[in-house]
Tab-separated table of C-alpha atoms and ligand atoms in Angstrom:
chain	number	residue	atom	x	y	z
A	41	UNK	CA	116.848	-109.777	49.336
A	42	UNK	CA	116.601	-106.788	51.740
A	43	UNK	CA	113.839	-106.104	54.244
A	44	UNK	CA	112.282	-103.336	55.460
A	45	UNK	CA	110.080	-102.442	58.178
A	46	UNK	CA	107.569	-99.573	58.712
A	47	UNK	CA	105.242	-97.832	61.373
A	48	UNK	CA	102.166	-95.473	61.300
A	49	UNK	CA	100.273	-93.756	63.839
A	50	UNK	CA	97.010	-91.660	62.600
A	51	UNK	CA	94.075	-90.087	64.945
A	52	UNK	CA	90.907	-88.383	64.024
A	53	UNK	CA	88.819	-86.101	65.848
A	54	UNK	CA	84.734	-87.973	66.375
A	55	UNK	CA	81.795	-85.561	65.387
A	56	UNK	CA	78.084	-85.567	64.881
A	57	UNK	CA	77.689	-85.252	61.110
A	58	UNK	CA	80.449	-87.210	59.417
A	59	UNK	CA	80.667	-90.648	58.066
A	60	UNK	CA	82.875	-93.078	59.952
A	61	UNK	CA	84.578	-94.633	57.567
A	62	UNK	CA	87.294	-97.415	58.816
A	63	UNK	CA	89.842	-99.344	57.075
A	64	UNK	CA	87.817	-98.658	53.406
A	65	UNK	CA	84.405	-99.626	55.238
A	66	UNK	CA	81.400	-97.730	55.908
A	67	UNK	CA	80.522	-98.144	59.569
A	68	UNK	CA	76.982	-97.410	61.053
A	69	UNK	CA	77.923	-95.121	63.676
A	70	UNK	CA	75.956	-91.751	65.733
A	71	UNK	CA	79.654	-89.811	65.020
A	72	UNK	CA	82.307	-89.670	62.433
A	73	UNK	CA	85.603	-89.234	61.761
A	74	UNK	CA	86.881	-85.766	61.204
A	75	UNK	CA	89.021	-84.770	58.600
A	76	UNK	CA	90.278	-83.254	54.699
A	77	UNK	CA	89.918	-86.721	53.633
A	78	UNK	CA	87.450	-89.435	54.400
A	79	UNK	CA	89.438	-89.782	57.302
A	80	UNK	CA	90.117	-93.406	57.458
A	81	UNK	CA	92.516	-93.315	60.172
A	82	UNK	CA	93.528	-97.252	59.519
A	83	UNK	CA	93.966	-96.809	55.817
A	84	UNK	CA	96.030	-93.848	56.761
A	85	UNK	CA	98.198	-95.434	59.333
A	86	UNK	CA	99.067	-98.220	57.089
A	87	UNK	CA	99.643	-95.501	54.368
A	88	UNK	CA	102.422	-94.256	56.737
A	89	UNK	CA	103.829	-97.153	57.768
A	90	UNK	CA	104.302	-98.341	54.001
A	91	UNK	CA	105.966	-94.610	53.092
A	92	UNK	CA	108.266	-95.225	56.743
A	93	UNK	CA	109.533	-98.278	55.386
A	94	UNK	CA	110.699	-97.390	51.914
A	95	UNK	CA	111.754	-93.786	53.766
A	96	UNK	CA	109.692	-91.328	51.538
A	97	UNK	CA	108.279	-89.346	54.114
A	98	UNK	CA	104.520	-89.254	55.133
A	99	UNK	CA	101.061	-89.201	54.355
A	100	UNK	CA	100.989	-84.944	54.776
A	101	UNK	CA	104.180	-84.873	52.714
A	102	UNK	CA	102.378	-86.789	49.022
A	103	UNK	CA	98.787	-86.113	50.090
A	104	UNK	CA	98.619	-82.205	51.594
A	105	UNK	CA	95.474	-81.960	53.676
A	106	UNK	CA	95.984	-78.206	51.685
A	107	UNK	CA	95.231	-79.940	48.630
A	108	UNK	CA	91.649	-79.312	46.871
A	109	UNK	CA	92.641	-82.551	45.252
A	110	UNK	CA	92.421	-84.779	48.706
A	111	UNK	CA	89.015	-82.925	49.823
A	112	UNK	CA	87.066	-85.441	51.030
A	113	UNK	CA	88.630	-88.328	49.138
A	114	UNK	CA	88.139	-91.937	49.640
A	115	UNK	CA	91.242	-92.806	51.103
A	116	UNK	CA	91.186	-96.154	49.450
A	117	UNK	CA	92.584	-94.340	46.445
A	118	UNK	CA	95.291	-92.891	48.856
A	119	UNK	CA	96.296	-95.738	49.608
A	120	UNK	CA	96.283	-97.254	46.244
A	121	UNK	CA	98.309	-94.472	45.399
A	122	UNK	CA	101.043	-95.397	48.298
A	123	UNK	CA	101.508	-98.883	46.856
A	124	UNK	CA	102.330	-97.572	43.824
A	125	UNK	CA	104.783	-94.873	45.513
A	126	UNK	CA	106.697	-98.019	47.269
A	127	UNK	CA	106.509	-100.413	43.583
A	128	UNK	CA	107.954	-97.833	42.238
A	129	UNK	CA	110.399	-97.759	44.440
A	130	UNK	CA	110.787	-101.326	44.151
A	131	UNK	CA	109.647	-102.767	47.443
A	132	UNK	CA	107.117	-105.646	47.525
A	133	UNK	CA	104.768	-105.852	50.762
A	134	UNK	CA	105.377	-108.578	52.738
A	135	UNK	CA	102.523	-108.154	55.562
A	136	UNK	CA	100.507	-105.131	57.596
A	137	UNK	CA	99.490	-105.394	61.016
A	138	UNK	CA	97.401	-102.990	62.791
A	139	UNK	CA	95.580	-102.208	65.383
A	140	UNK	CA	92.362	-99.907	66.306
A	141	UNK	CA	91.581	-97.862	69.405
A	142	UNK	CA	88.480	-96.294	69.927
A	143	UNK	CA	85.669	-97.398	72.278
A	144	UNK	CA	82.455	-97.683	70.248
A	145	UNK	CA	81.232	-99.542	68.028
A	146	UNK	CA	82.573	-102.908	68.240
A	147	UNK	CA	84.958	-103.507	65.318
A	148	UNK	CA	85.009	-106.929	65.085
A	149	UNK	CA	81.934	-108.033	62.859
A	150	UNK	CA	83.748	-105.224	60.204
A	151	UNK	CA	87.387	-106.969	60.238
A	152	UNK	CA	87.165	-109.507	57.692
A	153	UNK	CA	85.463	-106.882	55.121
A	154	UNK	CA	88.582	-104.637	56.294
A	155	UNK	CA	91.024	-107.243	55.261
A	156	UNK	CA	89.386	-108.001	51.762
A	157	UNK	CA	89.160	-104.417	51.133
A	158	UNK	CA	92.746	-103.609	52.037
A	159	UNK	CA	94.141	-107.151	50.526
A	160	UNK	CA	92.227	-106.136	47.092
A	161	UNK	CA	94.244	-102.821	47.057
A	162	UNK	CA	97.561	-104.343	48.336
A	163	UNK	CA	98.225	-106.884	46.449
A	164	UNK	CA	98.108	-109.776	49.858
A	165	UNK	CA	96.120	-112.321	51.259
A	166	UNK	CA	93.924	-111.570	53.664
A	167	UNK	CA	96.233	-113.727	55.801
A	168	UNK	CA	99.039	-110.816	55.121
A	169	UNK	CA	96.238	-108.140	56.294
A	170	UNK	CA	96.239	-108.593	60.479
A	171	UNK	CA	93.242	-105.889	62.098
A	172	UNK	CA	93.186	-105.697	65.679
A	173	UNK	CA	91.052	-103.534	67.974
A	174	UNK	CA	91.261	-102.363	71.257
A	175	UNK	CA	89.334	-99.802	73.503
A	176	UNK	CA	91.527	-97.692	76.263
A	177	UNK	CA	89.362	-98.796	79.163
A	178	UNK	CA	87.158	-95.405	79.281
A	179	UNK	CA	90.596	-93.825	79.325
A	180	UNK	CA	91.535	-90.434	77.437
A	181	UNK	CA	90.379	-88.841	74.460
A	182	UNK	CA	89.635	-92.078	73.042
A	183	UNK	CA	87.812	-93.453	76.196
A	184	UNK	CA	85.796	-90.509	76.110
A	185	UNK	CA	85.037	-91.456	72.332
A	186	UNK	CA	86.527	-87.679	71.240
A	187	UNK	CA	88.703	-89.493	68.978
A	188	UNK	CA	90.580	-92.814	67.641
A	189	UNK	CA	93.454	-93.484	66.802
A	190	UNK	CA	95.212	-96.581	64.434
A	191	UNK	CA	98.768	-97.765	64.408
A	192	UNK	CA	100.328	-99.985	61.665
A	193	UNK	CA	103.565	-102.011	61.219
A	194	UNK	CA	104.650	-102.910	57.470
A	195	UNK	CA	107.139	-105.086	56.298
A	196	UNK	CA	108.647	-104.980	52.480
A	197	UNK	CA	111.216	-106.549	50.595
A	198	UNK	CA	112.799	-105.620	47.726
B	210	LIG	ZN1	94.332	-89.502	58.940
């Protein structure tokens, strides 16, 4: 058995106007994320952490932001689409964990309906599916709620 790990970074700009959309959830929020997609910048990070570890590239490379195809999509099928990128490959997720900067709103209350969402698509437990948030202290682009950004670690085996 080999293993192999995996990271992803993703930010998205915060505007009036947009849905925020967060790790396949719908959050009530005064600003959303920015971007071709839904921009669901934890379902995207773990996206790229998954395509790191089996070394196919990125996100931009299978899913061009070009693409009339990825307009607006729910990035829940993106990342349906990355599992089946790394099965194919034949690599087995082991676990994800993650973790969430931006300042507002508090994340918390939305974690466990993260975790189903993402263990649904996956294939894991919701024990396999870790979501951790931080703020930056009112520091930065994200302090200043401009943005957020996700980061995600992935193990596989195969
Ligand atoms: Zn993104």
């Amino acid at each position: 058995m080999s293993y192999r790990v995996g990271t992803g970074v993703d930010f998205h700009k915060l505007v009036e106007g947009r849905d925020l959309w967060i790790g396949g959830i719908k959050i009530p929020h005064h600003k959303g994320a920015l971007g071709h997609s839904d921009a669901d910048v934890l379902l995207h990070a773990i996206c790229d952490a998954m395509l790191g570890a089996a070394c196919l590239g990125d996100i931009g490379i299978h899913f061009p932001n070009t693409s009339q195809a990825y307009k607006d999509i729910d990035s829940k099928i993106l990342l349906q689409k990355t599992v089946e990128l790394i099965k194919k490959e034949g690599y087995a997720l082991v676990n994800i964990d993650s973790t969430l900067c931006l300042e507002t709103p508090i994340i918390k209350p939305f974690v466990m309906q993260m975790q189903q969402v993402i263990s649904t698509i996956t294939g894991l437990t919701t024990k396999d599916v870790s979501i951790k948030a931080t703020t930056t202290e009112q520091m930065g682009f994200v302090g200043r709620e401009e943005g957020l950004m996700a980061y995600a670690t992935v193990l596989m085996q195969r």
